[in-house]
Short mmCIF file of C-alpha atoms in Angstrom, two decimals:
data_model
loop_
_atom_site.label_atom_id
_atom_site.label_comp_id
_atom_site.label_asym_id
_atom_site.label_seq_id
_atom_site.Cartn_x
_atom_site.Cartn_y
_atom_site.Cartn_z
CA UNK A 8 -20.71 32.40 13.16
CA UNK A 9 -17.65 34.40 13.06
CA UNK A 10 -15.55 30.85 13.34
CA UNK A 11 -17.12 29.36 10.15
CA UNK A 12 -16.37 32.44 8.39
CA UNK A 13 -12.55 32.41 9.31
CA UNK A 14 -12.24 28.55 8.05
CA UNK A 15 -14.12 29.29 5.54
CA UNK A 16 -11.31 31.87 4.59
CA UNK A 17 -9.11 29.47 5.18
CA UNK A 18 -10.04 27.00 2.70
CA UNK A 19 -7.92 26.61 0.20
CA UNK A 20 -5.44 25.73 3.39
CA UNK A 21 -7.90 23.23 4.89
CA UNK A 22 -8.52 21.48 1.12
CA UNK A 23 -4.70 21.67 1.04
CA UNK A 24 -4.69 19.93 4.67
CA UNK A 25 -7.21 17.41 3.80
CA UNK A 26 -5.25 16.64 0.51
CA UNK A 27 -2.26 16.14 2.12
CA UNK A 28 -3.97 13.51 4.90
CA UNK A 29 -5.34 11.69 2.32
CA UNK A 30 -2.26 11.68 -0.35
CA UNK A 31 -0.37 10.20 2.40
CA UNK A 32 -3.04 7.37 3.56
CA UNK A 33 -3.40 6.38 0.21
CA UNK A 34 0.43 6.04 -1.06
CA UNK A 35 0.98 4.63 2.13
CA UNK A 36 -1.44 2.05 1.60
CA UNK A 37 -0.20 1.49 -1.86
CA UNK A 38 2.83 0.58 -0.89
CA UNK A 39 2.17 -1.23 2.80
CA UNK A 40 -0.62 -3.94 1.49
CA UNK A 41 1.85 -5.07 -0.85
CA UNK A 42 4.96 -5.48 1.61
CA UNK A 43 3.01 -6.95 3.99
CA UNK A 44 1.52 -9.32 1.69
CA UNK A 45 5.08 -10.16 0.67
CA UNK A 46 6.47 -10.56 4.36
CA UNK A 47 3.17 -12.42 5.89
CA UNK A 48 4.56 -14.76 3.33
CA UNK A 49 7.36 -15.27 4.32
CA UNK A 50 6.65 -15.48 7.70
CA UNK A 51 4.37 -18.38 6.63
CA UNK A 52 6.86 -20.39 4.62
CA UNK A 53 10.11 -19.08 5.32
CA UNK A 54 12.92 -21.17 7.32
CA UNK A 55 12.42 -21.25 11.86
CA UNK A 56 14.88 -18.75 12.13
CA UNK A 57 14.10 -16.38 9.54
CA UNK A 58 10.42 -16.00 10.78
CA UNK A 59 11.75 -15.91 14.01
CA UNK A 60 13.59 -12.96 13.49
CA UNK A 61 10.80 -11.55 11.12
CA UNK A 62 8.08 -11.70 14.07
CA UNK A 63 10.71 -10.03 16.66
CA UNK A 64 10.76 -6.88 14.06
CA UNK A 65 6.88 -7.13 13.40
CA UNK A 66 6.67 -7.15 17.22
CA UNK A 67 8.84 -4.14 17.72
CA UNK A 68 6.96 -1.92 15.26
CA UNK A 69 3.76 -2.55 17.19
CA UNK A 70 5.53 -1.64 20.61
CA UNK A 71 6.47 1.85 19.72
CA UNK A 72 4.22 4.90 19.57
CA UNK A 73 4.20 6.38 15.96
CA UNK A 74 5.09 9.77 16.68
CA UNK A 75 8.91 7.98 18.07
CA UNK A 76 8.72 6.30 14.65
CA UNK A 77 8.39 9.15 12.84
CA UNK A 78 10.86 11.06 14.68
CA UNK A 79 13.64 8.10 14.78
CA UNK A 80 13.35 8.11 11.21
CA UNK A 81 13.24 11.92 10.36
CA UNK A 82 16.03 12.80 12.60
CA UNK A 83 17.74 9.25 11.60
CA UNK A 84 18.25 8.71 8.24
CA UNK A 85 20.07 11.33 7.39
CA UNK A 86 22.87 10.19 10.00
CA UNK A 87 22.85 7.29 6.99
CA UNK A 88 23.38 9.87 4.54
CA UNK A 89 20.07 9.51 3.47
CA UNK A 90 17.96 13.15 4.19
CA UNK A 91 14.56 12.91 3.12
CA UNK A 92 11.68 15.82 3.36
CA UNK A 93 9.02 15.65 6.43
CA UNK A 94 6.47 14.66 4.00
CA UNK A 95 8.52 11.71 3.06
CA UNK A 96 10.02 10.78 5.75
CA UNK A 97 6.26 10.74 7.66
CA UNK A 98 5.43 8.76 4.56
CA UNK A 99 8.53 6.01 5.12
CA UNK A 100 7.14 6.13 9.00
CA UNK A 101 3.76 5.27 7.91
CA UNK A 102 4.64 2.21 5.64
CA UNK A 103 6.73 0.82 7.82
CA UNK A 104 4.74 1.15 11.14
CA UNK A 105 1.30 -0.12 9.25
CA UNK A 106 3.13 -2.79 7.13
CA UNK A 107 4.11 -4.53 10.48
CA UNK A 108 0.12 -4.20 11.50
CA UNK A 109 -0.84 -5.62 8.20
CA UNK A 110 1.91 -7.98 8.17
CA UNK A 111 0.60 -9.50 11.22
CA UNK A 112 -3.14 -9.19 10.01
CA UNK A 113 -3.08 -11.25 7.14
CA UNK A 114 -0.51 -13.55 8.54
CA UNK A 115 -3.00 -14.30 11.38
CA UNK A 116 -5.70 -14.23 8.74
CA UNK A 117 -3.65 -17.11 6.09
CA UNK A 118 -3.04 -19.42 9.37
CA UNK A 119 -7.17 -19.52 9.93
CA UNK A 120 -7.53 -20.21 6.19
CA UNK A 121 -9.69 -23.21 5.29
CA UNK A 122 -7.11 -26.19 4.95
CA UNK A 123 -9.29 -27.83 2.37
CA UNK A 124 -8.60 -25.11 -0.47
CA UNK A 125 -5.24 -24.90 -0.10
CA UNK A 126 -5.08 -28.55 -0.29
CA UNK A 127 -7.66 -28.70 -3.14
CA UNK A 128 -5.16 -26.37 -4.97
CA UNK A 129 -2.15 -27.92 -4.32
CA UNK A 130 -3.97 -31.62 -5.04
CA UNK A 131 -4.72 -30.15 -9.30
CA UNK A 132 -0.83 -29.22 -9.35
CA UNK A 133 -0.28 -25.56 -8.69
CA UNK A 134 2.81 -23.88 -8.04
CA UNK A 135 3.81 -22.17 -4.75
CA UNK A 136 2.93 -18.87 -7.09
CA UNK A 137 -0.03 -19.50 -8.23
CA UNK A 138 -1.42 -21.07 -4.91
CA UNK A 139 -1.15 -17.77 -3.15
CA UNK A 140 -1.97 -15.59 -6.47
CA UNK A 141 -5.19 -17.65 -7.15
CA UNK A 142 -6.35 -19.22 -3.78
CA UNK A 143 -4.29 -17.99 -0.76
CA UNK A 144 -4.32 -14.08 -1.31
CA UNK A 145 -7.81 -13.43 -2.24
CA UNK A 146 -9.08 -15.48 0.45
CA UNK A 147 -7.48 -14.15 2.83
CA UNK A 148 -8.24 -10.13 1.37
CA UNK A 149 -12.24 -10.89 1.27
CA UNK A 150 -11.62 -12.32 5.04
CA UNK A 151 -8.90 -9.99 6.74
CA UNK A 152 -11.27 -7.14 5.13
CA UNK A 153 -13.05 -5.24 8.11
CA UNK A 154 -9.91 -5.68 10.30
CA UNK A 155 -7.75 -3.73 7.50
CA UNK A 156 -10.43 -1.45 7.47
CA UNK A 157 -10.21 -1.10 11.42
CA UNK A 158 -6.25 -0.84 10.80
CA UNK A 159 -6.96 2.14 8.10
CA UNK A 160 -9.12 4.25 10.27
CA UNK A 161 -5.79 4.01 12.72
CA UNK A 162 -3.66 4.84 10.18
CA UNK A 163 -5.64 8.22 8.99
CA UNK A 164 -5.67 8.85 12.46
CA UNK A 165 -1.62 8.35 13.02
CA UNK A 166 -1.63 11.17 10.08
CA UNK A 167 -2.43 13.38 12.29
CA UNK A 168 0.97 13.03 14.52
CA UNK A 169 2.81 13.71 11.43
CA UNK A 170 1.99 17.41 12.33
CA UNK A 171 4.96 17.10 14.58
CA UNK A 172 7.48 16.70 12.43
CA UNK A 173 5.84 19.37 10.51
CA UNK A 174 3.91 17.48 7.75
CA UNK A 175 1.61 20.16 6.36
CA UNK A 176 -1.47 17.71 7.01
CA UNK A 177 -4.80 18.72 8.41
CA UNK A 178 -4.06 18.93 12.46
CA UNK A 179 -1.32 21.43 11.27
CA UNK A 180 -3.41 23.53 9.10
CA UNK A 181 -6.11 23.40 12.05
CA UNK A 182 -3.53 24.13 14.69
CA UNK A 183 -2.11 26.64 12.18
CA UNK A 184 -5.31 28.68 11.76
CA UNK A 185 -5.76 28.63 15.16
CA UNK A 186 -2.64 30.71 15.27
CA UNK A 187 -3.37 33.04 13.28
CA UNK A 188 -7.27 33.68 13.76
CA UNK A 189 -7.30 33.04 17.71
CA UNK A 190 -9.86 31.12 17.22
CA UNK A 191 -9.61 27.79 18.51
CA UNK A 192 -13.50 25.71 18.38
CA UNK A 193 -14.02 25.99 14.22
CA UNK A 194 -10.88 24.96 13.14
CA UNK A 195 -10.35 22.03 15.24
CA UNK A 196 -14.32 21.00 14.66
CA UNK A 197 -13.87 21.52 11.08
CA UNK A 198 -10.54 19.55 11.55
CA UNK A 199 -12.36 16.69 13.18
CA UNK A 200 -15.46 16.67 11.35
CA UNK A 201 -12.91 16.17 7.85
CA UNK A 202 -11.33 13.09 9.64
CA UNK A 203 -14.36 11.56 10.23
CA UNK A 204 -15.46 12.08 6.70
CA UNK A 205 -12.07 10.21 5.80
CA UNK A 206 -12.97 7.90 8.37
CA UNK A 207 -16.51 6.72 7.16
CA UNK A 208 -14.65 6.78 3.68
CA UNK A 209 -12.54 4.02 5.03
CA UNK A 210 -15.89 2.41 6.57
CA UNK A 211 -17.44 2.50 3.36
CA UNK A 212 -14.61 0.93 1.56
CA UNK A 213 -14.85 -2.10 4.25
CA UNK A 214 -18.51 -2.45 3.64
CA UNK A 215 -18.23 -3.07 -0.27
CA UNK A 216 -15.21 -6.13 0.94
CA UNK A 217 -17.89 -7.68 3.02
CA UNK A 218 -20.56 -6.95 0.56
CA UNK A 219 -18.41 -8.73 -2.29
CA UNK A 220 -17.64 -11.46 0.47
CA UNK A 221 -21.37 -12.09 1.35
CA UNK A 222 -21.97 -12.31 -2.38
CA UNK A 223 -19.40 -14.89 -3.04
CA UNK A 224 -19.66 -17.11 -0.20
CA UNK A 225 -23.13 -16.37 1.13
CA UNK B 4 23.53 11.33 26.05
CA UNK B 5 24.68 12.10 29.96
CA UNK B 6 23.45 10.68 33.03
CA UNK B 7 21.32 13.06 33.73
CA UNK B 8 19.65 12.76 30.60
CA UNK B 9 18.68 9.17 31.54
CA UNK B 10 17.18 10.31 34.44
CA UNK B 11 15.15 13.54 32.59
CA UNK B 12 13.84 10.78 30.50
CA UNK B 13 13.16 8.10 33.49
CA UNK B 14 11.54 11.42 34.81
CA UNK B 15 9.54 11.81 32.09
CA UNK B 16 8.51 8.15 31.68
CA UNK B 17 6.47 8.46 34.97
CA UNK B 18 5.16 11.15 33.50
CA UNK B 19 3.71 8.66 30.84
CA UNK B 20 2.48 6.43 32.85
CA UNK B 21 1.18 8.66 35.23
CA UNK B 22 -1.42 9.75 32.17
CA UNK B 23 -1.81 6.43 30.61
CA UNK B 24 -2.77 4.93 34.09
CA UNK B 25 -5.31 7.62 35.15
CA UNK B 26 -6.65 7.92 31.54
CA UNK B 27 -7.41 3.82 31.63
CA UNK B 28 -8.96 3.96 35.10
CA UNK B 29 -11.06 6.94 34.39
CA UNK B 30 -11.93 5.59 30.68
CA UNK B 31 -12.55 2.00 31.84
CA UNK B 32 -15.59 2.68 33.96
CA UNK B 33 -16.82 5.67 31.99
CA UNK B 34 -16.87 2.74 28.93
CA UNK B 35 -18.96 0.26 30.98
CA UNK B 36 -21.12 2.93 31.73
CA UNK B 37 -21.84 4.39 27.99
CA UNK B 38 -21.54 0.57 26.70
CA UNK B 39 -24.59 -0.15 29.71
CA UNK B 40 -26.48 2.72 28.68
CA UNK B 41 -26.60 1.88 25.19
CA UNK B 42 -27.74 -2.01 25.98
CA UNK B 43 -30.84 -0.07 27.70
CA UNK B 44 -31.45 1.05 24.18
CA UNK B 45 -33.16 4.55 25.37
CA UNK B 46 -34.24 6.45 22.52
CA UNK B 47 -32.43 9.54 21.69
CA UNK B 48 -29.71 8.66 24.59
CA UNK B 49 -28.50 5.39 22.07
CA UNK B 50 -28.12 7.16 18.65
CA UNK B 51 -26.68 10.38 20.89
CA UNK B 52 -23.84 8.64 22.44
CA UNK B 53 -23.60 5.91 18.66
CA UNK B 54 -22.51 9.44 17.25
CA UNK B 55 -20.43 10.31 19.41
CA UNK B 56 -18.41 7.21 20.32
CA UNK B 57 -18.55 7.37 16.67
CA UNK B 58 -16.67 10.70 16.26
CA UNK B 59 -14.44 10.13 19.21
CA UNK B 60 -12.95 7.15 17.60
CA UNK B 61 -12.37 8.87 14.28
CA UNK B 62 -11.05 11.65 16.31
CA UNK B 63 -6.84 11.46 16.11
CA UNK B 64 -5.24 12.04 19.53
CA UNK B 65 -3.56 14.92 18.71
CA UNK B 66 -5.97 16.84 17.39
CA UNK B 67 -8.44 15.69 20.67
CA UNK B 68 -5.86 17.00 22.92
CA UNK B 69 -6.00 20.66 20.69
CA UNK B 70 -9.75 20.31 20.84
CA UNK B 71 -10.06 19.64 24.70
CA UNK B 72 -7.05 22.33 25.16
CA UNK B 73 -7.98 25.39 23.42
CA UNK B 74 -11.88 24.47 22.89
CA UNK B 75 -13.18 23.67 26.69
CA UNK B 76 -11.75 27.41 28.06
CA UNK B 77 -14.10 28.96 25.42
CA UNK B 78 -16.80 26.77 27.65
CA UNK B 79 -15.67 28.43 31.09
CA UNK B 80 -13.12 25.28 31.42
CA UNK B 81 -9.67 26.12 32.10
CA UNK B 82 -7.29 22.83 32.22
CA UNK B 83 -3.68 23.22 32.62
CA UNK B 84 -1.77 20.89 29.86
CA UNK B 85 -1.52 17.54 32.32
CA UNK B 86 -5.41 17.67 32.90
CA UNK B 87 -6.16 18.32 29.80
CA UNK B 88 -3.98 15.82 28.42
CA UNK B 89 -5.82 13.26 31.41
CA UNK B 90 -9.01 14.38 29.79
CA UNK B 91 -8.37 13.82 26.49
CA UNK B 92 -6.68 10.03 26.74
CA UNK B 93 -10.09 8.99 28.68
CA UNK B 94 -12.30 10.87 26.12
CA UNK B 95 -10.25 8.63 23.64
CA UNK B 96 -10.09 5.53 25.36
CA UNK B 97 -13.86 5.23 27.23
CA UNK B 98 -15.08 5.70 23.44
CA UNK B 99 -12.78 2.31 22.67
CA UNK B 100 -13.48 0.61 25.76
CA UNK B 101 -17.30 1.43 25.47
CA UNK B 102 -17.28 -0.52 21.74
CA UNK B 103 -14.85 -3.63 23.72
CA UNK B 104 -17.50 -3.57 26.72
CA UNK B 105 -21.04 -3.35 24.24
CA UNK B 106 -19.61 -6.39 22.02
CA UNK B 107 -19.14 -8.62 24.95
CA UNK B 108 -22.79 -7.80 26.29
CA UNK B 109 -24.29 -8.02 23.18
CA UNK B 110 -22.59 -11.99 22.90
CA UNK B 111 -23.44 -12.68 26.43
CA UNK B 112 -25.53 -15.83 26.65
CA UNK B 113 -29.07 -14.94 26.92
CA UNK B 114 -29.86 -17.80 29.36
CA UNK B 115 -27.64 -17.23 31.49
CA UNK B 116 -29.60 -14.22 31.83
CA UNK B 117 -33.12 -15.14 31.83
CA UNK B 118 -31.81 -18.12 34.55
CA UNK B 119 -30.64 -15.01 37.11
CA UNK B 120 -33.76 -13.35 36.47
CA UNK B 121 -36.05 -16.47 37.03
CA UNK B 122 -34.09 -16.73 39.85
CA UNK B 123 -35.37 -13.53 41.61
CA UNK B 124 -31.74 -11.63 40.98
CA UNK B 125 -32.24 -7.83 40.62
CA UNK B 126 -30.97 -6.38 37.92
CA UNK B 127 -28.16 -4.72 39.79
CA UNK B 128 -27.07 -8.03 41.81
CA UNK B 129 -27.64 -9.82 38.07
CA UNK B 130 -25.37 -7.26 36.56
CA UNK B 131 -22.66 -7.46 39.51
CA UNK B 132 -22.58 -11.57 40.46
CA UNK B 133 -23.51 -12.96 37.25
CA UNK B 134 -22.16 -10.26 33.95
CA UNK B 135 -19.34 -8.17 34.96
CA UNK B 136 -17.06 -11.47 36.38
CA UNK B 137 -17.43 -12.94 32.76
CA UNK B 138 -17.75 -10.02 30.90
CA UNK B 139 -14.26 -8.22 31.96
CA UNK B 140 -12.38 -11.85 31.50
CA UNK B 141 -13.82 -12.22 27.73
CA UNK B 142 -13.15 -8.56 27.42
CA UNK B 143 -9.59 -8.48 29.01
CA UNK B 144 -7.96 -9.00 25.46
CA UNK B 145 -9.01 -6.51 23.72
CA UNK B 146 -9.00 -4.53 26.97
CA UNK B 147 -5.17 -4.95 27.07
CA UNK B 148 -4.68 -3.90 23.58
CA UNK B 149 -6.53 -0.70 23.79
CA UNK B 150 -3.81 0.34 26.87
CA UNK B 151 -1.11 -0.32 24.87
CA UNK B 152 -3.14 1.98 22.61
CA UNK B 153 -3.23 4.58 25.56
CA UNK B 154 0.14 4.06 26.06
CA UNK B 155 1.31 4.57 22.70
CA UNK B 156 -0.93 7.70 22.00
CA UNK B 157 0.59 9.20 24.97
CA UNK B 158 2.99 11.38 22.77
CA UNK B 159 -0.16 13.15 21.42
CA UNK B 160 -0.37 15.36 24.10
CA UNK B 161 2.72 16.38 23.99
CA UNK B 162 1.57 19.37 21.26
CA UNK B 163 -0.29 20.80 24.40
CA UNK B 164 2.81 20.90 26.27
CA UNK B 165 3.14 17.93 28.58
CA UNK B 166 6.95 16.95 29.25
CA UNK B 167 6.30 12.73 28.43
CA UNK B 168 8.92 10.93 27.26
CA UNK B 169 8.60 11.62 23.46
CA UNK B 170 8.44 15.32 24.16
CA UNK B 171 11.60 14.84 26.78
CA UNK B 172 13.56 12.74 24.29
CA UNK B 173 13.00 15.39 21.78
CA UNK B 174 14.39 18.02 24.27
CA UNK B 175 17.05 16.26 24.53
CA UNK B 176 18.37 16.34 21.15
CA UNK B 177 17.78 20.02 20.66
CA UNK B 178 20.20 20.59 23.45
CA UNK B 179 22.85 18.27 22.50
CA UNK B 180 22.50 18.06 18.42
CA UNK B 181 22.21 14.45 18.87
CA UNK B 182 18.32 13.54 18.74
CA UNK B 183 19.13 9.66 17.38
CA UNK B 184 20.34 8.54 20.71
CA UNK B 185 17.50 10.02 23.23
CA UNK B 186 15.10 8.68 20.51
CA UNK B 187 16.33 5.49 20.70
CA UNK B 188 16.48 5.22 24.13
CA UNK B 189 12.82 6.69 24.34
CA UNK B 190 11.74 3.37 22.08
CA UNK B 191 13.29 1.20 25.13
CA UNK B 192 11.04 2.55 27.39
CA UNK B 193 8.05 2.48 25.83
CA UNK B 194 8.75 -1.18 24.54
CA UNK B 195 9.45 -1.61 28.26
CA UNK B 196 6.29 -0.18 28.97
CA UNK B 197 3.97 -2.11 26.66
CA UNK B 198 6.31 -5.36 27.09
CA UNK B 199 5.11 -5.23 31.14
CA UNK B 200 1.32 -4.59 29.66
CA UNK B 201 1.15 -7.85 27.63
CA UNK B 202 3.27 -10.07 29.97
CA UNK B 203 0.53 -9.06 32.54
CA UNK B 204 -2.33 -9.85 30.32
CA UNK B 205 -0.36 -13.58 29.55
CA UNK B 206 -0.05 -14.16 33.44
CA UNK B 207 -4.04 -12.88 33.68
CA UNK B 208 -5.13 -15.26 30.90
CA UNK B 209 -3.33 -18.34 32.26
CA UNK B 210 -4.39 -17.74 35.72
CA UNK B 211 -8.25 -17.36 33.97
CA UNK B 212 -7.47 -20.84 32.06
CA UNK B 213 -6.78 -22.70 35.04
CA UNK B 214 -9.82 -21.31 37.29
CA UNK B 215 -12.21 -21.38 34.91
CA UNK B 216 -11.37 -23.83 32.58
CA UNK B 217 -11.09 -21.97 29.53
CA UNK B 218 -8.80 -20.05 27.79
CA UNK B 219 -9.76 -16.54 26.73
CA UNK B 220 -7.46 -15.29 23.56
#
């Protein structure tokens, strides 16, 4: 009992914690869906050697751990002259190390794309734009749905690494209270039990996708 | 960067793999297992381990290995930081493996089945001749994946202590005011690492398509 009251003194820390978590997740998904929209692209319909050379740096995003990302970055950029908080530096890791994922998710997603609408849309005369505005992109969101959802649940959890480079998220308030209470079970549960909330968040998010899929295409 | 830096980080990267390969092994049949028991659809037992695959999965590494590292001693279990960190990465990866295993029982073909059965097979022998040689080749895919997974989530444990090569690399630079270099060399290895992972999955697969006659992606 004594553990729930010490998070529960905690709390404005935890909220803080869980804020943090999710401020990042979000504005990192903000800004990844976007780029990697742009780059599956041009991975699609770009020259042989340029998509080469973009699937060689896809590829070596998804061979390193996170926590090296985060780290080559922090420590890094400012040897580029370019020194950054760990907040956004753990922000710059997470964009770049889930773009790649999502790159490579809708990329795989637009090559399994029914050839028949594509060529239904290019037969009535619309541009390259308005192809992948109006046919390609939506398609392939309502499709590649569940497995962004999949890659979002990894990306809350990556977060939690972030506590390394001493991003203020919700393993380091856990650890942090830990610390200073000596008392290890509550804040860790309390910890995980806020992920999974985030988690089933992200769940629920993937559910309305297929929902809106199933209700479109039956 | 010296020489023997290279060689506190080749150190280290056994270290790695060390964890990653007895956190796979252990995880791997611990996964069947939980992914068996919950085709046996037992009441209670099923929804019990749904949760908490279910919360294992949404659990992050890092804070796992916290969890397992400062939580199980308040249970009577002490674990020194390269245990723990062995418990933690099969905790982590059984719960994956157990989801991998329980979608490629729940697509196996029903006949083939009900054939083994009408054949006089036990359900053991069934289970052994007939399941597991199909069920780890359409499973190896996503089977390799979730090592790399393992692999990559190694530098988790490092908050509980354990010298792996993230943790080694970052020593590294604190002694020398230079932590670009060691970091960069530490994203070699593990690209190293994970590069061996996949090749071996490509030479598994094409080995699989030429036996069997079918290629599993």
């Amino acid at each position: 009992m004594s553990g729930i009251a010490t998070v529960w003194s905690y709390r404005d820390a935890f909220l803080a914690g869980l804020g943090n978590t999710a401020a990042l997740v979000g504005l990192a998904l903000v800004l990844s869906l976007p780029l990697a929209a742009l780059a599956a692209v041009l991975l699609v319909e770009a020259s042989a050697p340029v998509r080469r050379l973009g699937r060689e740096v896809v590829d070596l995003f998804r061979c390193v751990p996170f926590l090296l990302l985060a780290y080559v970055i922090y420590y890094g950029l400012p040897e580029i002259g370019l020194r950054l908080g760990a907040w956004w530096a753990g922000l710059v890791a997470l964009v770049l190390y889930n773009g790649a994922y999502f790159t490579e998710i809708l990329r795989a997603a637009a090559l399994s794309l029914p050839r028949e609408a594509v060529e239904a849309g290019r037969a009535y005369g619309f541009s390259r734009a308005q192809l992948y505005g109006r046919i390609v992109l939506p398609l392939v969101a309502l499709d590649a749905g569940p497995v962004i959802g999949n890659q979002i649940v990894v990306m809350i959890k990556d977060t939690a690494l972030l506590m390394v480079i001493t991003v203020q998220e919700l393993s380091f308030v856990a650890n942090f209270v830990n610390a200073r209470a000596f008392a290890p079970f509550a804040p860790f549960a309390t910890a995980l039990l806020l992920y999974w909330v985030l988690c089933l968040v992200a769940e629920a998010g993937v559910g309305l996708i297929a929902r809106e899929r199933r209700r479109r295409y039956g | 960067m010296t020489f023997d830096d290279v060689l506190t980080l080749l150190a280290a990267a056994s270290i790695t793999l060390g964890l990653s390969v007895a956190g796979i092994a252990l995880g791997l049949p611990i996964g069947l297992g939980l992914a068996l028991l919950r085709s046996a659809r037992l009441p209670v037992l099923d929804q019990a381990i749904a949760a908490l695959v279910s919360l294992v999965r949404a659990a992050p590494i890092v804070t796992l290995a916290l969890f397992v590292f400062f939580v199980l001693p308040e249970a009577g279990l002490e674990l020194a930081p390269i245990p723990a960190a062995v418990v933690t990465l099969t905790l982590n990866t059984a719960a994956f493996d157990c989801e991998i295993f329980r979608a490629g029982l729940a697509a196996f073909p029903r006949d083939q089945l009900e054939a083994a059965s009408a054949y006089g097979l036990r359900p053991a022998t069934r289970f052994r001749r007939i399941v597991l040689p199909q069920l780890w080749r359409a499973s190896l895919g996503p089977l390799v994946s979730e090592m790399t997974i393992v692999l990559k989530g190694t530098p988790a444990v490092a908050v509980i202590g354990v010298v792996e090569i993230t943790r080694a690399a970052g020593r590294i630079g604190a002694q020398t005011y230079e932590p670009l270099p060691p970091f960069l060399a530490a994203t070699v290895l593990y690209t190293a690492l994970i590069a061996v992972l996949v090749r071996g999955q490509r030479f598994a697969e094409a080995r699989i398509a030429r036996r069997y006659g079918y290629a599993v992606s």
